[in-house]
Coordinates of C-alpha atoms and ligand atoms in Angstrom, one line a residue:
M1 CA 0.3 0.0 -0.1
R2 CA 2.4 2.5 -1.3
I3 CA 1.2 6.3 -1.3
L4 CA 2.8 9.1 -3.2
V5 CA 2.1 12.2 -1.0
I6 CA 2.4 15.2 -2.9
N7 CA 2.6 18.8 -1.7
C8 CA 2.7 21.4 -4.6
G9 CA 3.5 24.4 -3.2
S10 CA 4.2 27.9 -5.2
S11 CA 8.2 27.2 -5.4
S12 CA 8.7 24.1 -4.2
I13 CA 7.3 20.5 -4.8
K14 CA 7.3 18.1 -1.7
Y15 CA 6.9 14.3 -2.4
Q16 CA 7.3 11.4 0.0
V17 CA 6.5 7.8 -0.8
I18 CA 4.9 6.0 2.2
D19 CA 3.5 2.8 3.0
A20 CA 0.8 3.4 4.6
L21 CA 0.6 0.0 6.1
N22 CA 3.6 -0.2 8.3
E23 CA 4.3 3.7 7.9
H24 CA 7.7 3.5 6.6
C25 CA 8.7 6.5 4.4
L26 CA 10.3 4.7 1.1
L27 CA 11.7 8.4 -0.6
K28 CA 11.4 11.6 0.1
E29 CA 12.5 14.7 -2.0
T30 CA 12.4 18.0 -2.5
I31 CA 12.1 19.7 -6.1
E32 CA 12.9 23.7 -5.3
K33 CA 13.0 26.7 -7.5
V34 CA 9.8 25.3 -9.3
G35 CA 8.3 28.2 -11.6
E36 CA 11.8 29.8 -11.7
E37 CA 14.3 27.0 -13.1
V38 CA 11.5 24.4 -14.2
T39 CA 8.0 24.0 -14.6
I40 CA 5.2 22.3 -12.5
D41 CA 5.0 19.7 -15.4
K42 CA 8.5 19.2 -15.8
A43 CA 8.9 18.6 -12.2
L44 CA 6.3 16.2 -11.6
E45 CA 7.7 14.3 -14.4
Q46 CA 10.7 14.7 -12.7
V47 CA 8.8 12.9 -9.4
V48 CA 7.8 10.2 -11.9
A49 CA 11.0 9.4 -13.1
A50 CA 12.0 8.7 -9.6
V51 CA 9.0 6.8 -8.5
T52 CA 9.1 4.4 -11.4
D53 CA 10.6 1.7 -9.4
Q54 CA 7.9 1.6 -6.8
T55 CA 4.8 0.8 -7.3
I56 CA 2.4 3.7 -6.5
D57 CA -1.3 2.6 -5.4
A58 CA -2.6 5.8 -4.8
V59 CA -1.5 9.7 -4.8
G60 CA -2.3 11.7 -2.0
H61 CA -2.1 15.8 -2.6
R62 CA -1.9 18.4 0.0
V63 CA -4.5 21.0 -0.3
V64 CA -4.6 24.0 1.5
H65 CA -8.1 25.7 1.3
G66 CA -11.3 23.4 1.0
G67 CA -13.3 26.0 2.5
D68 CA -16.7 24.5 4.6
E69 CA -17.0 22.5 1.9
F70 CA -14.7 19.6 2.6
S71 CA -14.6 18.2 5.6
D72 CA -12.8 14.6 4.8
A73 CA -10.2 13.4 2.5
T74 CA -11.7 13.2 -0.8
L75 CA -11.6 11.1 -3.7
I76 CA -10.5 13.7 -6.9
D77 CA -12.9 13.6 -10.0
D78 CA -13.4 16.5 -12.2
D79 CA -16.4 17.8 -10.2
V80 CA -14.2 17.8 -6.9
V81 CA -11.4 19.9 -9.0
N82 CA -14.0 22.2 -10.1
R83 CA -15.1 22.4 -6.2
I84 CA -11.7 23.2 -5.2
E85 CA -11.1 25.8 -7.9
K86 CA -14.2 27.7 -6.4
W87 CA -12.1 28.8 -2.9
T88 CA -9.0 29.9 -4.9
S89 CA -9.8 33.4 -4.0
L90 CA -9.5 32.8 -0.3
A91 CA -5.9 30.9 -0.7
P92 CA -4.3 32.5 -3.8
L93 CA -0.9 31.6 -2.9
H94 CA -1.8 28.1 -2.3
N95 CA -4.9 26.5 -4.2
P96 CA -3.7 27.3 -7.7
F97 CA -0.6 25.5 -7.3
N98 CA -2.1 22.8 -5.6
L99 CA -4.6 22.6 -8.2
Q100 CA -1.8 22.2 -11.0
G101 CA -0.1 19.6 -9.1
I102 CA -3.5 17.8 -9.2
A103 CA -4.1 18.1 -13.2
V104 CA -0.3 16.6 -14.0
A105 CA -0.4 14.1 -11.8
R106 CA -3.3 13.1 -12.5
K107 CA -2.3 12.9 -16.4
L108 CA 1.1 11.2 -15.3
F109 CA -0.8 8.8 -13.0
P110 CA -3.9 8.0 -14.6
N111 CA -4.8 4.3 -13.6
I112 CA -4.8 5.0 -9.8
P113 CA -6.9 6.8 -7.3
H114 CA -5.7 10.7 -6.2
V115 CA -6.8 11.9 -3.1
A116 CA -6.9 15.3 -2.1
V117 CA -6.6 16.1 1.9
F118 CA -7.7 19.6 2.9
D119 CA -5.3 22.0 6.0
T120 CA -9.1 23.1 6.6
A121 CA -11.0 19.7 7.1
F122 CA -10.5 18.8 10.4
H123 CA -11.8 22.4 11.5
A124 CA -14.8 22.4 9.1
R125 CA -17.2 21.3 11.4
M126 CA -16.1 24.1 14.2
P127 CA -19.0 25.5 15.7
R128 CA -20.6 28.2 14.5
R129 CA -19.8 30.7 17.8
A130 CA -16.2 30.0 16.9
S131 CA -16.0 30.2 13.0
T132 CA -18.0 33.2 12.8
Y133 CA -16.5 36.9 12.3
A134 CA -18.8 39.4 14.2
I135 CA -19.3 41.3 11.0
D136 CA -22.3 42.0 8.5
K137 CA -24.0 38.8 7.9
Q138 CA -24.9 38.9 4.6
L139 CA -21.6 40.4 3.2
A140 CA -19.6 37.7 5.2
E141 CA -22.2 34.9 3.2
Q142 CA -21.7 36.8 -0.3
H143 CA -17.5 36.8 0.5
K144 CA -17.2 33.5 2.4
I145 CA -15.7 35.8 5.3
K146 CA -15.3 33.3 7.8
R147 CA -12.8 31.2 10.3
Y148 CA -12.0 28.1 8.0
G149 CA -8.6 27.5 10.1
F150 CA -5.3 25.5 9.1
H151 CA -2.4 23.0 9.9
G152 CA -5.9 20.8 10.3
T153 CA -4.0 17.7 8.9
S154 CA -1.2 18.3 12.0
H155 CA -3.7 19.0 14.7
N156 CA -5.8 16.0 14.0
Y157 CA -2.6 13.7 13.6
V158 CA -0.9 15.0 16.7
A159 CA -4.1 14.7 19.1
H160 CA -4.7 11.3 18.0
K161 CA -0.9 10.6 19.0
A162 CA -1.2 11.9 22.1
A163 CA -4.8 9.7 23.0
A164 CA -2.8 6.5 22.1
F165 CA 0.1 7.4 24.2
L166 CA -2.1 8.4 27.1
Q167 CA -4.3 5.3 26.4
R168 CA -7.2 7.2 26.6
P169 CA -10.2 7.3 24.0
L170 CA -9.9 10.5 21.9
A171 CA -13.4 10.8 22.5
E172 CA -13.5 11.8 26.3
L173 CA -10.0 14.0 26.0
R174 CA -9.9 18.0 25.9
I175 CA -6.5 19.1 24.0
I176 CA -4.8 22.0 23.2
S177 CA -3.0 21.4 20.1
L178 CA 0.1 23.7 20.0
H179 CA 1.5 23.7 16.2
L180 CA 4.5 25.9 16.5
G181 CA 6.8 26.1 13.6
N182 CA 7.2 29.0 10.7
G183 CA 3.5 29.0 10.7
A184 CA 1.6 28.3 14.1
S185 CA -1.5 27.9 14.8
T186 CA -3.4 26.2 18.2
C187 CA -6.4 24.1 17.8
A188 CA -8.8 22.8 20.9
V189 CA -9.6 19.3 20.3
E190 CA -12.7 18.6 21.9
M191 CA -13.9 15.0 22.0
G192 CA -11.7 14.5 19.0
H193 CA -13.2 17.4 17.0
S194 CA -11.9 20.8 16.2
T195 CA -13.9 23.5 18.3
E196 CA -11.5 26.2 18.2
T197 CA -8.2 27.3 16.1
S198 CA -6.2 30.5 15.8
M199 CA -5.8 30.8 12.1
G200 CA -9.0 32.2 10.4
M201 CA -10.1 32.7 7.3
T202 CA -6.5 32.8 6.1
P203 CA -3.0 31.9 8.0
L204 CA -2.7 35.3 8.9
E205 CA -4.8 35.5 12.1
G206 CA -3.9 34.2 15.6
L207 CA -0.3 33.5 17.2
V208 CA 3.1 35.6 16.3
M209 CA 4.6 33.3 13.2
G210 CA 8.1 33.3 11.7
T211 CA 6.9 36.4 9.4
R212 CA 3.3 36.6 10.2
A213 CA 1.8 39.0 12.5
G214 CA -1.0 37.0 13.9
D215 CA -3.8 38.6 15.8
L216 CA -4.2 42.5 15.1
D217 CA -6.2 45.1 15.5
A218 CA -8.1 45.5 12.2
G219 CA -7.8 49.3 12.6
V220 CA -3.7 48.8 12.0
V221 CA -4.6 47.8 8.9
L222 CA -7.2 50.7 8.4
H223 CA -4.4 53.3 9.7
L224 CA -1.7 51.6 7.9
Q225 CA -3.3 52.7 4.5
R226 CA -4.7 56.3 5.4
E227 CA -1.8 57.6 7.2
A228 CA 1.4 55.5 5.9
N229 CA -0.3 55.8 2.7
L230 CA 0.4 51.5 2.3
G231 CA -1.5 49.9 -0.6
V232 CA -2.8 46.4 -0.8
D233 CA -0.2 44.6 -1.8
E234 CA 2.3 46.5 1.1
V235 CA 0.2 45.7 3.9
D236 CA 0.1 42.0 2.4
Q237 CA 3.7 42.0 2.4
L238 CA 4.0 43.3 5.5
L239 CA 1.7 41.5 8.1
N240 CA 2.1 37.8 6.0
R241 CA 6.5 38.4 5.2
N242 CA 8.0 41.0 7.3
S243 CA 6.0 41.0 10.9
G244 CA 6.1 38.3 13.4
L245 CA 9.3 36.9 14.6
K246 CA 11.3 38.3 11.7
G247 CA 9.5 41.9 12.1
L248 CA 10.4 41.7 15.8
S249 CA 13.5 40.7 16.0
G250 CA 14.9 42.4 12.9
I251 CA 17.3 38.9 12.4
G252 CA 15.2 37.0 10.6
N253 CA 12.2 34.4 11.0
D254 CA 14.1 31.2 12.6
L255 CA 13.9 31.1 16.3
R256 CA 17.5 29.3 16.9
D257 CA 19.2 32.6 15.6
I258 CA 16.7 35.0 17.5
E259 CA 17.5 32.5 20.6
A260 CA 21.2 32.7 20.1
A261 CA 21.2 36.7 19.9
A262 CA 18.9 36.8 22.9
A263 CA 21.6 35.1 24.9
E264 CA 24.0 37.9 23.8
G265 CA 21.5 40.4 25.3
D266 CA 19.9 41.4 21.9
D267 CA 16.5 43.2 23.4
N268 CA 14.9 43.2 19.9
A269 CA 15.2 39.3 19.9
R270 CA 13.9 39.0 23.6
A271 CA 10.8 40.8 22.8
A272 CA 10.3 38.9 19.9
I273 CA 10.6 35.9 22.2
A274 CA 8.3 37.4 24.6
S275 CA 5.6 38.1 22.6
F276 CA 5.6 34.5 21.0
A277 CA 5.3 32.9 24.4
H278 CA 2.9 35.5 25.8
R279 CA 0.7 35.2 22.9
V280 CA 0.8 31.2 23.0
R281 CA -0.4 31.5 26.9
K282 CA -3.2 33.2 25.7
Y283 CA -4.6 31.3 23.7
I284 CA -4.3 28.2 26.0
G285 CA -6.0 30.3 29.0
A286 CA -8.5 30.7 26.3
Y287 CA -9.1 27.6 24.9
A288 CA -9.2 25.9 28.4
S289 CA -11.9 28.0 29.3
T290 CA -14.1 27.4 26.4
M291 CA -13.7 23.8 26.6
G292 CA -14.5 23.8 30.2
G293 CA -11.1 22.1 31.3
V294 CA -8.1 20.6 29.8
D295 CA -6.8 17.1 29.9
A296 CA -3.8 17.5 27.7
I297 CA -1.4 20.3 25.7
I298 CA 0.5 19.3 23.1
L299 CA 3.5 21.1 21.5
T300 CA 4.8 20.2 18.0
G301 CA 6.1 22.2 14.8
G302 CA 9.6 22.8 14.4
I303 CA 9.5 25.1 17.6
G304 CA 7.4 23.0 20.0
E305 CA 9.4 19.9 19.2
N306 CA 12.8 21.1 19.6
S307 CA 13.0 24.5 21.1
K308 CA 13.0 23.5 25.1
T309 CA 13.4 27.0 26.1
M310 CA 10.4 28.8 24.3
R311 CA 8.5 25.1 25.9
R312 CA 9.6 26.3 29.3
R313 CA 8.6 29.6 28.4
I314 CA 5.0 29.2 27.2
M315 CA 4.3 26.3 30.0
Q316 CA 5.6 27.7 33.3
R317 CA 3.3 29.3 35.8
F318 CA 0.3 27.2 34.9
G319 CA -0.2 25.2 38.2
F320 CA -3.6 27.3 38.7
L321 CA -5.1 24.8 35.4
G322 CA -3.5 21.6 37.1
I323 CA -0.3 21.9 34.9
T324 CA 3.1 21.4 36.4
L325 CA 6.0 20.9 33.5
D326 CA 8.9 18.6 34.9
E327 CA 11.9 20.8 33.9
D328 CA 14.4 17.9 33.7
L329 CA 12.1 16.1 31.2
N330 CA 11.7 19.1 29.1
H331 CA 15.0 19.4 28.9
D332 CA 15.9 15.7 28.0
A333 CA 12.6 15.4 25.7
E334 CA 14.0 14.7 22.0
V335 CA 11.4 13.3 19.7
S336 CA 12.2 11.3 16.9
H337 CA 10.9 8.7 14.3
E338 CA 11.4 6.0 17.3
Q339 CA 10.1 8.3 20.0
P340 CA 7.3 10.7 19.0
V341 CA 5.7 11.2 21.8
I342 CA 7.2 12.6 24.9
C343 CA 5.7 13.5 28.1
I344 CA 7.3 16.4 30.2
S345 CA 5.0 17.0 32.9
E346 CA 5.3 16.0 36.4
P347 CA 3.7 12.6 37.0
H348 CA 0.8 14.2 39.7
S349 CA 0.3 16.8 37.0
R350 CA -3.4 16.8 36.3
V351 CA -2.9 18.1 33.0
K352 CA -0.4 15.9 30.6
V353 CA 2.1 18.1 28.6
L354 CA 3.3 16.1 25.8
V355 CA 5.8 16.9 22.9
V356 CA 4.3 15.3 19.8
K357 CA 6.3 14.8 16.2
T358 CA 3.6 15.7 13.9
N359 CA 3.8 13.8 10.4
E360 CA 1.6 15.5 8.3
E361 CA 2.5 13.5 5.1
L362 CA 1.7 10.2 7.0
M363 CA -1.5 11.5 7.9
I364 CA -2.0 12.0 4.0
A365 CA -0.9 8.6 3.3
K366 CA -3.5 7.2 5.6
Q367 CA -6.5 9.1 4.9
T368 CA -5.7 8.8 1.1
L369 CA -5.5 5.0 1.7
A370 CA -8.3 5.0 3.7
V371 CA -10.4 6.8 1.0
A372 CA -8.8 5.2 -2.1
H373 CA -8.8 1.5 -1.1
K374 CA -12.3 1.8 1.5
D375 CA -12.4 -2.3 1.7
V376 CA -9.2 -3.8 0.8
E377 CA -8.7 -7.5 0.3
V378 CA -5.1 -8.6 1.1
E379 CA -3.8 -12.2 1.2
N380 CA -5.0 -14.0 4.4
P381 CA -2.3 -13.8 7.0
G382 CA -3.8 -16.4 8.9
P383 CA -5.3 -17.2 12.2
I384 CA -4.1 -16.0 15.6
P385 CA -3.9 -18.2 18.8
I386 CA -5.8 -17.0 21.8
A387 CA -4.5 -17.9 25.2
V388 CA -6.5 -17.4 28.2
S389 CA -4.2 -15.8 31.0
A390 CA -5.8 -16.9 34.3
R391 CA -4.8 -14.2 37.0
H392 CA -1.1 -14.5 37.8
I393 CA 2.4 -12.7 39.5
H394 CA 5.7 -11.5 38.1
L395 CA 8.0 -10.9 41.2
D396 CA 11.5 -9.7 41.6
K397 CA 14.3 -11.1 43.5
D398 CA 13.9 -9.4 46.8
T399 CA 10.2 -9.5 47.0
F400 CA 10.2 -13.4 46.2
A401 CA 13.0 -13.8 49.3
E402 CA 10.9 -11.7 51.6
L403 CA 8.2 -14.0 50.7
F404 CA 9.7 -17.3 50.5
G405 CA 13.1 -16.8 52.7
E406 CA 16.7 -16.2 51.6
D407 CA 17.5 -19.6 50.1
A408 CA 14.5 -20.2 48.2
E409 CA 14.6 -20.7 44.5
L410 CA 11.8 -20.3 42.1
E411 CA 11.0 -23.6 40.8
H412 CA 10.0 -25.0 37.5
Y413 CA 6.7 -26.1 37.2
K414 CA 5.9 -26.2 33.3
D415 CA 6.8 -24.1 30.2
L416 CA 4.1 -21.4 28.9
S417 CA 4.1 -20.6 25.1
Q418 CA 6.1 -17.4 25.1
P419 CA 9.8 -19.0 25.3
G420 CA 11.8 -18.8 28.3
Q421 CA 8.5 -18.1 30.2
F422 CA 7.4 -20.7 32.6
A423 CA 4.8 -21.4 35.5
A424 CA 6.1 -22.0 38.7
T425 CA 5.4 -24.2 41.7
Q426 CA 5.1 -21.5 44.1
K427 CA 1.5 -19.4 44.3
L428 CA 0.6 -16.2 46.8
N429 CA -2.3 -15.3 48.4
L430 CA -4.0 -12.1 47.1
V431 CA -5.0 -9.8 50.2
G432 CA -7.2 -6.8 49.1
P433 CA -9.5 -4.4 51.4
R434 CA -12.9 -6.4 50.7
N435 CA -11.5 -10.1 50.3
R436 CA -8.5 -12.3 49.1
I437 CA -7.9 -14.7 46.7
D438 CA -5.6 -17.5 47.3
G439 CA -3.2 -19.8 45.7
V440 CA -2.3 -17.5 42.7
R441 CA 0.5 -18.5 40.5
I442 CA 3.9 -17.0 40.4
L443 CA 5.7 -17.0 36.6
G444 CA 9.0 -17.1 36.0
P445 CA 11.7 -16.2 35.5
L446 CA 11.9 -13.5 38.2
R447 CA 11.7 -9.8 37.0
S448 CA 12.8 -6.1 37.7
K449 CA 9.5 -5.0 38.7
N450 CA 6.8 -6.6 40.5
Q451 CA 3.8 -7.2 38.7
V452 CA 0.1 -8.6 39.7
E453 CA -2.5 -9.2 36.6
V454 CA -5.8 -9.9 37.5
S455 CA -9.4 -9.8 35.9
R456 CA -11.9 -7.5 36.5
T457 CA -14.1 -9.9 38.4
D458 CA -11.1 -10.7 40.6
E459 CA -11.0 -6.6 41.4
F460 CA -14.3 -6.6 42.5
V461 CA -13.5 -9.7 44.6
L462 CA -10.5 -8.0 45.9
G463 CA -12.2 -4.7 46.5
V464 CA -9.5 -2.6 44.4
D465 CA -9.3 -0.5 41.4
A466 CA -6.7 -1.8 39.0
P467 CA -5.9 0.7 35.9
V468 CA -5.7 -1.4 32.4
R469 CA -2.3 -1.1 31.7
D470 CA 0.3 -2.7 29.2
S471 CA 2.5 -5.5 30.8
G472 CA 5.2 -3.7 32.5
R473 CA 3.6 -0.6 32.9
V474 CA 3.5 -0.5 36.6
K475 CA 4.2 2.8 37.6
D476 CA 1.2 4.7 39.4
S477 CA -1.0 1.5 39.2
A478 CA -2.6 -0.1 42.5
P479 CA -1.3 -1.2 45.6
M480 CA -1.9 -4.8 46.8
T481 CA -1.0 -6.7 49.6
L482 CA 1.1 -10.5 49.0
E483 CA 0.9 -13.2 51.5
G484 CA 3.7 -15.6 51.3
P485 CA 4.6 -18.5 53.3
K486 CA 7.7 -16.6 55.0
G487 CA 6.3 -13.2 54.8
T488 CA 4.0 -10.3 54.0
V489 CA 4.4 -7.8 51.2
H490 CA 2.5 -4.6 51.0
L491 CA 3.2 -3.4 47.3
E492 CA 2.7 0.5 46.8
E493 CA 2.5 -0.2 43.0
G494 CA 2.5 -3.2 41.1
L495 CA -1.7 -4.3 40.5
I496 CA -2.9 -3.8 36.9
C497 CA -6.0 -5.3 35.1
A498 CA -3.6 -6.8 32.0
R499 CA -4.6 -5.0 28.4
R500 CA -5.3 -7.2 25.7
H501 CA -2.7 -7.8 23.2
I502 CA -0.8 -10.1 20.8
H503 CA 2.6 -11.3 20.9
M504 CA 4.3 -11.1 17.6
H505 CA 7.8 -12.5 16.4
T506 CA 8.8 -9.9 14.1
D507 CA 8.2 -11.9 11.0
D508 CA 4.6 -12.3 12.2
A509 CA 4.6 -8.6 12.4
K510 CA 5.5 -8.6 8.8
R511 CA 3.1 -10.9 7.4
F512 CA 0.3 -9.2 9.2
G513 CA 1.8 -5.4 8.5
V514 CA 1.9 -4.1 11.7
K515 CA 4.2 -2.9 14.2
H516 CA 5.3 -2.9 18.1
N517 CA 2.5 -0.7 20.1
D518 CA 0.2 -0.3 17.4
E519 CA -3.8 -1.2 17.9
V520 CA -6.0 -3.3 16.1
E521 CA -9.1 -5.1 16.2
V522 CA -9.2 -8.6 16.5
A523 CA -12.7 -10.6 15.4
I524 CA -13.1 -14.0 16.8
V525 CA -14.9 -16.1 14.7
G526 CA -16.1 -19.1 14.4
G527 CA -16.7 -19.3 18.0
P528 CA -20.1 -19.8 19.4
R529 CA -20.2 -16.0 19.6
D530 CA -18.7 -13.5 17.1
L531 CA -17.2 -10.8 18.6
V532 CA -14.7 -8.1 18.0
F533 CA -12.0 -7.0 20.3
G534 CA -11.1 -3.2 20.2
D535 CA -8.0 -1.7 21.4
V536 CA -5.7 -4.9 20.9
L537 CA -1.9 -4.2 21.4
I538 CA 0.7 -5.1 19.2
R539 CA 3.7 -6.3 21.2
V540 CA 6.6 -7.4 18.5
S541 CA 9.9 -9.0 19.5
P542 CA 12.1 -11.5 17.9
G543 CA 11.5 -13.7 21.5
Y544 CA 8.1 -13.9 21.1
A545 CA 5.7 -16.3 19.6
L546 CA 2.5 -15.6 18.0
E547 CA -0.2 -15.7 20.6
M548 CA -3.1 -13.1 21.8
H549 CA -3.5 -13.2 25.6
I550 CA -7.0 -11.9 27.1
D551 CA -8.1 -12.6 30.3
T552 CA -10.9 -15.0 32.0
D553 CA -13.6 -12.3 31.7
E554 CA -12.9 -11.5 28.1
A555 CA -12.4 -15.2 27.4
N556 CA -15.7 -15.8 29.0
A557 CA -17.6 -13.0 27.3
A558 CA -16.7 -14.8 24.1
E559 CA -17.6 -18.2 25.1
L560 CA -13.7 -19.2 24.3
S561 CA -13.1 -22.9 24.1
K562 CA -9.5 -23.5 24.1
N563 CA -8.6 -23.8 20.9
S564 CA -10.4 -20.4 19.1
D565 CA -8.7 -18.4 17.0
G566 CA -8.4 -15.0 16.3
Q567 CA -8.1 -13.1 13.2
L568 CA -7.5 -9.3 12.8
V569 CA -9.1 -6.6 11.5
Y570 CA -7.5 -3.9 11.0
T571 CA -8.5 -0.5 12.0
D572 CA -5.9 1.9 11.7
V573 CA -5.0 3.6 15.0
L574 CA -5.6 7.3 13.8
G575 CA -9.2 6.8 14.3
A576 CA -12.6 7.1 12.0
N577 CA -11.4 9.3 9.0
A578 CA -8.5 6.8 8.3
Q579 CA -10.4 3.3 8.8
L580 CA -8.5 0.5 7.0
K581 CA -10.6 -2.8 7.2
I582 CA -9.0 -5.5 5.7
K583 CA -11.1 -8.3 5.0
H584 CA -9.6 -11.9 5.2
T585 CA -10.9 -14.5 3.3
Ligands
LIG1 P1 7.0 25.0 9.1 O1 6.1 25.6 9.4 O2 7.7 25.6 7.7 O3 6.8 23.7 8.4 P2 8.7 23.8 10.9 O4 7.6 23.1 11.8 O5 9.8 23.0 10.1 O6 8.4 24.7 10.0 O7 9.3 24.7 12.0 C1 10.6 25.5 11.3 C2 11.0 26.7 12.4 O8 11.3 25.5 13.6 C3 12.3 27.0 12.3 O9 12.2 28.3 11.3 C4 12.7 27.3 13.6 O10 12.7 28.7 14.0 C5 12.3 26.2 14.4 N1 13.0 25.3 15.0 C6 13.6 24.4 14.6 N2 14.7 24.0 15.1 C7 14.7 24.6 16.3 C8 15.5 24.2 17.6 N3 16.3 23.6 17.6 N4 15.5 25.6 18.5 C9 14.6 26.6 18.1 N5 13.8 26.4 17.2 C10 13.8 25.7 15.8

């Protein structure tokens, strides 16, 4: 499922070939000086030449302005092209080039689907109170004057990433997304939907940006025209190209240069930095109140991902909102392809602060795939064996010694299906505030952390409230008392309800087209009761054998017998917009 993603701008064409299933970028190029040294036609012919050895399944086109007409990625045909054209007057610097790219690419790749992915789409359903300018209604309608918002692909992408990282459904989160790049915007993502954003009819509104002024009293424009005799194009040039960080600092639009100058005492540079941060803080406060609270704040874009000093400046003194930044985590945070989300708030911070590496091209590829191939048939990768894991205990060396005595050894009872894992002969009693469960088996070998895995039913028996967690993530999980033959140990944390997961060998992951930490749906078919388990975590390691682990409650719900097999039903980790179902035959 290889997607060619094309971002055709006024002076450059950026393109990537992305395998949308395993999220690998196979090719990434930029052709500069388009329109000067090379025409769009010639440049796109270069693209075709460069990708001939890759089989392309579909092309995804970035389109800046889709107005309020396109609220989703859309399969391109002649009618769609005409409808995009309608919005050109609102984005004269972008849409004509996007459209030219589409026209040429459709000629060069005539036999595959082309999909338009709009910067505005994510905001298209913004509530009216947020999208309306308080001007004459008729005039506004006639000239399509309203707030459309931009950077939607990025805000949508990072919000999904954040929810997955926090292991919470996006549908229950209130997120403030701060996309701080050369262009910059904020977005209130409420239950997965954009309900406010700082860019408006054009990308000029909102934050202080690299070269754009952002929010400004419209009276300033009138004043400049009347008193300074500036023409329309001069005001355009001033506000879009020569303002923002560049205008304030007098140095340029790159924050790195401005931070360096500020460190050496340059007062204009300091003022630029202070204005930038102040404006972002203003929006955070505003969105926290429009949403009636906030659960997570995301920093992304070149500045959000890289400037720790700007992140600190923005996120400080928000204690009153329930935000406490961890200075060390902030200082050390380096997001990368391997680690695209890093939490930089303190563990007790009610609001989580996350640095997220954005990837608009990947999102475009995923949405393109979802639109172009709604139901894709792939080779059946085969069934997945299911193991029902009964309640069990993992112990560290010291805890084992406290419970069984210094000289005791963990004794092998029988092998488990995962290589190297075994059930021990020793058992322990779990003592909860309400009740106890005796004779819970220990699994070996000993680990570096204690972990007690129980089912929901067990929780109610014990009278405890255990979080659903991936195995190994016991930090801030529930406390538990363990009773052994030689002693009793109270664990401050370690009790979890294990999250459904599938162990996969690296080869299996390739066969299924998934990777470590993906979430998939698994359909249990052919049993007494067909059932789909959502939110199943993929865990990949060369040391794993293919097997899905569910707990006893879940097995009961599916009326699973010992030999039931699961089949993967893929849903894209990025949610409804990018739903990809691969049917198994
Ligand atoms: P665009 O909006 O053009 O996609 P990016 O999101 O790539 O821009 O952001 C580019 C900007 O990020 C640069 O102009 C620079 O101001 C800022 N930036 C990148 N790296 C750093 C860094 N290490 N420290 C401070 N600012 C940085």
